[in-house]
PDB file of C-alpha atoms in Angstrom:
ATOM      1  CA  MET A   1      -8.368  68.030  57.811  1.00  0.00           C
ATOM      2  CA  THR A   2      -8.940  64.291  58.100  1.00  0.00           C
ATOM      3  CA  THR A   3      -6.670  61.693  56.532  1.00  0.00           C
ATOM      4  CA  SER A   4      -9.269  60.905  53.871  1.00  0.00           C
ATOM      5  CA  ASP A   5      -9.753  64.619  53.116  1.00  0.00           C
ATOM      6  CA  PHE A   6      -5.989  65.049  52.750  1.00  0.00           C
ATOM      7  CA  SER A   7      -5.774  61.975  50.495  1.00  0.00           C
ATOM      8  CA  ALA A   8      -8.572  63.326  48.326  1.00  0.00           C
ATOM      9  CA  TYR A   9      -6.836  66.706  48.159  1.00  0.00           C
ATOM     10  CA  ILE A  10      -3.534  65.120  47.109  1.00  0.00           C
ATOM     11  CA  GLU A  11      -5.334  63.022  44.481  1.00  0.00           C
ATOM     12  CA  SER A  12      -6.957  66.166  43.060  1.00  0.00           C
ATOM     13  CA  LEU A  13      -3.639  67.973  42.490  1.00  0.00           C
ATOM     14  CA  PRO A  14      -2.175  68.225  38.986  1.00  0.00           C
ATOM     15  CA  LYS A  15       0.214  65.427  38.035  1.00  0.00           C
ATOM     16  CA  ILE A  16       3.564  65.681  36.294  1.00  0.00           C
ATOM     17  CA  LEU A  17       6.066  63.100  35.136  1.00  0.00           C
ATOM     18  CA  ALA A  18       9.733  63.355  36.110  1.00  0.00           C
ATOM     19  CA  GLY A  19      12.725  61.987  34.237  1.00  0.00           C
ATOM     20  CA  ALA A  20      16.485  62.149  34.547  1.00  0.00           C
ATOM     21  CA  SER A  21      19.243  61.531  32.028  1.00  0.00           C
ATOM     22  CA  THR A  22      22.989  61.816  31.763  1.00  0.00           C
ATOM     23  CA  LEU A  23      25.071  63.595  29.135  1.00  0.00           C
ATOM     24  CA  PHE A  24      28.290  61.689  28.425  1.00  0.00           C
ATOM     25  CA  ARG A  25      31.046  63.036  26.196  1.00  0.00           C
ATOM     26  CA  ASP A  26      34.299  61.679  24.793  1.00  0.00           C
ATOM     27  CA  ALA A  27      37.653  63.427  24.478  1.00  0.00           C
ATOM     28  CA  ASP A  28      36.627  64.735  21.042  1.00  0.00           C
ATOM     29  CA  GLY A  29      33.469  66.412  22.382  1.00  0.00           C
ATOM     30  CA  ARG A  30      31.068  63.871  20.904  1.00  0.00           C
ATOM     31  CA  ILE A  31      28.039  62.828  22.962  1.00  0.00           C
ATOM     32  CA  LEU A  32      26.695  59.357  23.694  1.00  0.00           C
ATOM     33  CA  ILE A  33      23.249  58.749  22.197  1.00  0.00           C
ATOM     34  CA  ALA A  34      21.206  55.560  22.052  1.00  0.00           C
ATOM     35  CA  GLU A  35      18.566  54.136  19.756  1.00  0.00           C
ATOM     36  CA  THR A  36      15.461  52.883  21.527  1.00  0.00           C
ATOM     37  CA  THR A  37      13.343  49.838  20.803  1.00  0.00           C
ATOM     38  CA  TYR A  38      10.141  51.589  21.891  1.00  0.00           C
ATOM     39  CA  ARG A  39       9.987  54.954  20.128  1.00  0.00           C
ATOM     40  CA  GLU A  40       7.778  54.992  17.069  1.00  0.00           C
ATOM     41  CA  ASP A  41       9.349  58.184  15.701  1.00  0.00           C
ATOM     42  CA  GLY A  42      12.817  56.612  15.380  1.00  0.00           C
ATOM     43  CA  LYS A  43      14.454  59.314  17.497  1.00  0.00           C
ATOM     44  CA  TRP A  44      17.390  58.456  19.744  1.00  0.00           C
ATOM     45  CA  VAL A  45      17.842  59.400  23.408  1.00  0.00           C
ATOM     46  CA  LEU A  46      20.402  59.990  26.115  1.00  0.00           C
ATOM     47  CA  PRO A  47      20.790  57.324  28.815  1.00  0.00           C
ATOM     48  CA  GLY A  48      18.009  58.009  31.301  1.00  0.00           C
ATOM     49  CA  GLY A  49      14.378  57.519  32.106  1.00  0.00           C
ATOM     50  CA  THR A  50      11.636  57.892  34.661  1.00  0.00           C
ATOM     51  CA  ILE A  51      12.503  58.864  38.216  1.00  0.00           C
ATOM     52  CA  GLU A  52      10.938  56.305  40.550  1.00  0.00           C
ATOM     53  CA  SER A  53       9.759  58.964  42.978  1.00  0.00           C
ATOM     54  CA  ALA A  54       7.150  56.689  44.565  1.00  0.00           C
ATOM     55  CA  ASP A  55      10.112  54.662  45.854  1.00  0.00           C
ATOM     56  CA  GLY A  56      11.827  57.792  47.194  1.00  0.00           C
ATOM     57  CA  GLU A  57      14.304  58.055  44.302  1.00  0.00           C
ATOM     58  CA  THR A  58      15.813  61.490  43.637  1.00  0.00           C
ATOM     59  CA  PRO A  59      16.596  62.816  40.143  1.00  0.00           C
ATOM     60  CA  ARG A  60      20.325  62.165  40.654  1.00  0.00           C
ATOM     61  CA  GLU A  61      19.670  58.605  41.857  1.00  0.00           C
ATOM     62  CA  GLY A  62      17.333  58.030  38.909  1.00  0.00           C
ATOM     63  CA  ALA A  63      19.950  59.196  36.419  1.00  0.00           C
ATOM     64  CA  ARG A  64      22.547  56.861  37.932  1.00  0.00           C
ATOM     65  CA  ARG A  65      20.175  53.870  38.068  1.00  0.00           C
ATOM     66  CA  GLU A  66      18.949  54.413  34.511  1.00  0.00           C
ATOM     67  CA  THR A  67      22.528  54.767  33.214  1.00  0.00           C
ATOM     68  CA  LEU A  68      23.501  51.487  34.856  1.00  0.00           C
ATOM     69  CA  GLU A  69      20.378  49.708  33.595  1.00  0.00           C
ATOM     70  CA  GLU A  70      20.522  51.056  30.050  1.00  0.00           C
ATOM     71  CA  ILE A  71      24.229  51.164  29.170  1.00  0.00           C
ATOM     72  CA  GLY A  72      25.879  49.183  31.965  1.00  0.00           C
ATOM     73  CA  LEU A  73      27.979  52.042  33.364  1.00  0.00           C
ATOM     74  CA  ASP A  74      27.767  52.811  37.083  1.00  0.00           C
ATOM     75  CA  VAL A  75      28.775  56.470  37.040  1.00  0.00           C
ATOM     76  CA  GLU A  76      27.975  59.000  39.760  1.00  0.00           C
ATOM     77  CA  PRO A  77      26.340  61.889  37.902  1.00  0.00           C
ATOM     78  CA  GLY A  78      28.208  65.173  37.996  1.00  0.00           C
ATOM     79  CA  GLU A  79      26.604  68.560  38.231  1.00  0.00           C
ATOM     80  CA  LEU A  80      23.067  69.282  37.172  1.00  0.00           C
ATOM     81  CA  LEU A  81      23.284  70.822  33.700  1.00  0.00           C
ATOM     82  CA  ALA A  82      19.650  71.604  32.937  1.00  0.00           C
ATOM     83  CA  VAL A  83      16.095  71.320  34.152  1.00  0.00           C
ATOM     84  CA  ASP A  84      13.569  71.334  31.321  1.00  0.00           C
ATOM     85  CA  TRP A  85       9.826  71.755  31.804  1.00  0.00           C
ATOM     86  CA  ILE A  86       8.220  69.970  28.878  1.00  0.00           C
ATOM     87  CA  GLN A  87       4.640  71.101  28.527  1.00  0.00           C
ATOM     88  CA  GLY A  88       1.965  68.431  28.411  1.00  0.00           C
ATOM     89  CA  VAL A  89      -0.016  67.502  25.373  1.00  0.00           C
ATOM     90  CA  PRO A  90      -3.435  65.838  25.219  1.00  0.00           C
ATOM     91  CA  GLY A  91      -3.131  62.444  26.863  1.00  0.00           C
ATOM     92  CA  ARG A  92       0.215  63.184  28.559  1.00  0.00           C
ATOM     93  CA  PRO A  93       0.955  65.353  31.584  1.00  0.00           C
ATOM     94  CA  PRO A  94       3.908  67.755  31.695  1.00  0.00           C
ATOM     95  CA  LEU A  95       7.392  66.353  32.264  1.00  0.00           C
ATOM     96  CA  ALA A  96      10.187  67.777  34.410  1.00  0.00           C
ATOM     97  CA  SER A  97      13.440  66.524  32.879  1.00  0.00           C
ATOM     98  CA  PHE A  98      16.727  66.706  34.796  1.00  0.00           C
ATOM     99  CA  LEU A  99      19.947  66.473  32.768  1.00  0.00           C
ATOM    100  CA  PHE A 100      23.178  65.634  34.597  1.00  0.00           C
ATOM    101  CA  ASP A 101      26.797  65.781  33.471  1.00  0.00           C
ATOM    102  CA  GLY A 102      28.253  62.315  32.955  1.00  0.00           C
ATOM    103  CA  GLY A 103      31.687  63.704  32.236  1.00  0.00           C
ATOM    104  CA  VAL A 104      34.182  62.582  29.626  1.00  0.00           C
ATOM    105  CA  LEU A 105      34.340  58.839  29.063  1.00  0.00           C
ATOM    106  CA  ASP A 106      37.719  57.277  28.327  1.00  0.00           C
ATOM    107  CA  ASP A 107      38.258  54.418  25.867  1.00  0.00           C
ATOM    108  CA  ALA A 108      37.891  51.769  28.598  1.00  0.00           C
ATOM    109  CA  SER A 109      34.512  53.167  29.685  1.00  0.00           C
ATOM    110  CA  LEU A 110      33.293  53.352  26.092  1.00  0.00           C
ATOM    111  CA  ALA A 111      34.365  49.741  25.553  1.00  0.00           C
ATOM    112  CA  ALA A 112      32.386  48.744  28.672  1.00  0.00           C
ATOM    113  CA  VAL A 113      29.047  50.045  27.330  1.00  0.00           C
ATOM    114  CA  ARG A 114      26.505  47.219  27.359  1.00  0.00           C
ATOM    115  CA  LEU A 115      22.983  47.932  26.124  1.00  0.00           C
ATOM    116  CA  GLN A 116      19.813  46.840  27.867  1.00  0.00           C
ATOM    117  CA  ALA A 117      18.303  44.887  24.956  1.00  0.00           C
ATOM    118  CA  GLU A 118      14.690  45.439  26.087  1.00  0.00           C
ATOM    119  CA  GLU A 119      14.977  49.203  25.639  1.00  0.00           C
ATOM    120  CA  LEU A 120      18.013  49.997  23.484  1.00  0.00           C
ATOM    121  CA  SER A 121      19.193  48.565  20.182  1.00  0.00           C
ATOM    122  CA  ASP A 122      22.258  50.671  19.314  1.00  0.00           C
ATOM    123  CA  TRP A 123      24.462  53.492  20.518  1.00  0.00           C
ATOM    124  CA  ARG A 124      27.039  55.813  19.080  1.00  0.00           C
ATOM    125  CA  MET A 125      29.107  58.867  19.784  1.00  0.00           C
ATOM    126  CA  ALA A 126      27.909  61.838  17.738  1.00  0.00           C
ATOM    127  CA  THR A 127      29.077  65.398  17.421  1.00  0.00           C
ATOM    128  CA  PRO A 128      26.507  67.889  18.674  1.00  0.00           C
ATOM    129  CA  ASP A 129      25.774  68.812  15.048  1.00  0.00           C
ATOM    130  CA  GLU A 130      25.336  65.153  14.018  1.00  0.00           C
ATOM    131  CA  ALA A 131      23.051  64.559  17.009  1.00  0.00           C
ATOM    132  CA  GLU A 132      20.448  66.907  15.570  1.00  0.00           C
ATOM    133  CA  ALA A 133      19.446  64.276  12.986  1.00  0.00           C
ATOM    134  CA  TYR A 134      19.039  61.615  15.692  1.00  0.00           C
ATOM    135  CA  LEU A 135      17.404  63.409  18.627  1.00  0.00           C
ATOM    136  CA  SER A 136      13.936  64.877  18.916  1.00  0.00           C
ATOM    137  CA  PRO A 137      13.921  68.661  18.515  1.00  0.00           C
ATOM    138  CA  GLY A 138      13.217  69.202  22.223  1.00  0.00           C
ATOM    139  CA  LEU A 139      15.980  66.888  23.403  1.00  0.00           C
ATOM    140  CA  TYR A 140      18.376  68.387  20.892  1.00  0.00           C
ATOM    141  CA  ARG A 141      17.640  71.902  22.212  1.00  0.00           C
ATOM    142  CA  ARG A 142      18.138  70.640  25.785  1.00  0.00           C
ATOM    143  CA  VAL A 143      21.504  69.069  24.893  1.00  0.00           C
ATOM    144  CA  ARG A 144      22.704  72.212  23.089  1.00  0.00           C
ATOM    145  CA  ALA A 145      21.629  74.434  25.999  1.00  0.00           C
ATOM    146  CA  ALA A 146      23.346  72.120  28.495  1.00  0.00           C
ATOM    147  CA  LEU A 147      26.571  72.029  26.476  1.00  0.00           C
ATOM    148  CA  ALA A 148      26.566  75.829  26.178  1.00  0.00           C
ATOM    149  CA  ALA A 149      25.948  76.251  29.901  1.00  0.00           C
ATOM    150  CA  LEU A 150      28.685  73.724  30.678  1.00  0.00           C
ATOM    151  CA  ALA A 151      31.152  75.576  28.446  1.00  0.00           C
ATOM    152  CA  ALA A 152      30.243  78.884  30.071  1.00  0.00           C
ATOM    153  CA  ALA A 153      30.348  77.386  33.585  1.00  0.00           C
ATOM    154  CA  SER A 154      26.815  78.702  34.097  1.00  0.00           C
ATOM    155  CA  THR A 155      24.940  75.537  34.966  1.00  0.00           C
ATOM    156  CA  PRO A 156      22.277  74.613  35.656  1.00  0.00           C
ATOM    157  CA  VAL A 157      20.158  76.162  32.967  1.00  0.00           C
ATOM    158  CA  GLU A 158      16.382  76.474  33.252  1.00  0.00           C
ATOM    159  CA  LEU A 159      14.453  75.493  30.123  1.00  0.00           C
ATOM    160  CA  VAL A 160      10.858  75.272  28.924  1.00  0.00           C
ATOM    161  CA  ASN A 161      10.548  72.889  25.993  1.00  0.00           C
ATOM    162  CA  GLY A 162      14.317  73.154  25.538  1.00  0.00           C
ATOM    163  CA  VAL A 163      14.460  76.952  25.443  1.00  0.00           C
ATOM    164  CA  PRO A 164      15.412  79.379  28.237  1.00  0.00           C
ATOM    165  CA  PRO A 165      12.111  80.922  29.465  1.00  0.00           C
ATOM    166  CA  ARG A 166      13.266  84.495  28.847  1.00  0.00           C
ATOM    167  CA  ARG A 167      13.716  83.661  25.138  1.00  0.00           C
ATOM    168  CA  ARG A 168      10.263  82.090  24.726  1.00  0.00           C
ATOM    169  CA  ALA A 169       8.288  85.343  24.729  1.00  0.00           C
TER     170      ALA A 169
END
């Protein structure tokens, strides 16, 4: 196979997006969520974003970079909590979303949160039940599955659109 044939083959393969985020909690079990400046549906997110794989970035590195950029905390992500395959819709390819444990933030870390004004306009700590009103249904399912797996010490959990694949059928 020539170099141009290989390049054409690679270009013909299906494309997916990849993102990574971090799940931070406080001592009361609330989770850190953030309001975006770019979402038209008004739904909030976890700190995270696109993995810059073209630059050689790994999911873990992407989660750390995005956390630093978005909320000003330089925290080494803990264990991988969940991998969620989010099926594509017309005009958008599928997304592989990696969710890492950010651990429990103390008062000093919470006081150090600084938002990236271009992307985020507000943040708060919300109980998992409160978060349902803020997060998209898919992200909410991912968070609940990750929290359950964390509590059961059975991480990481595999998800498809926020649901374990064996429960989708």
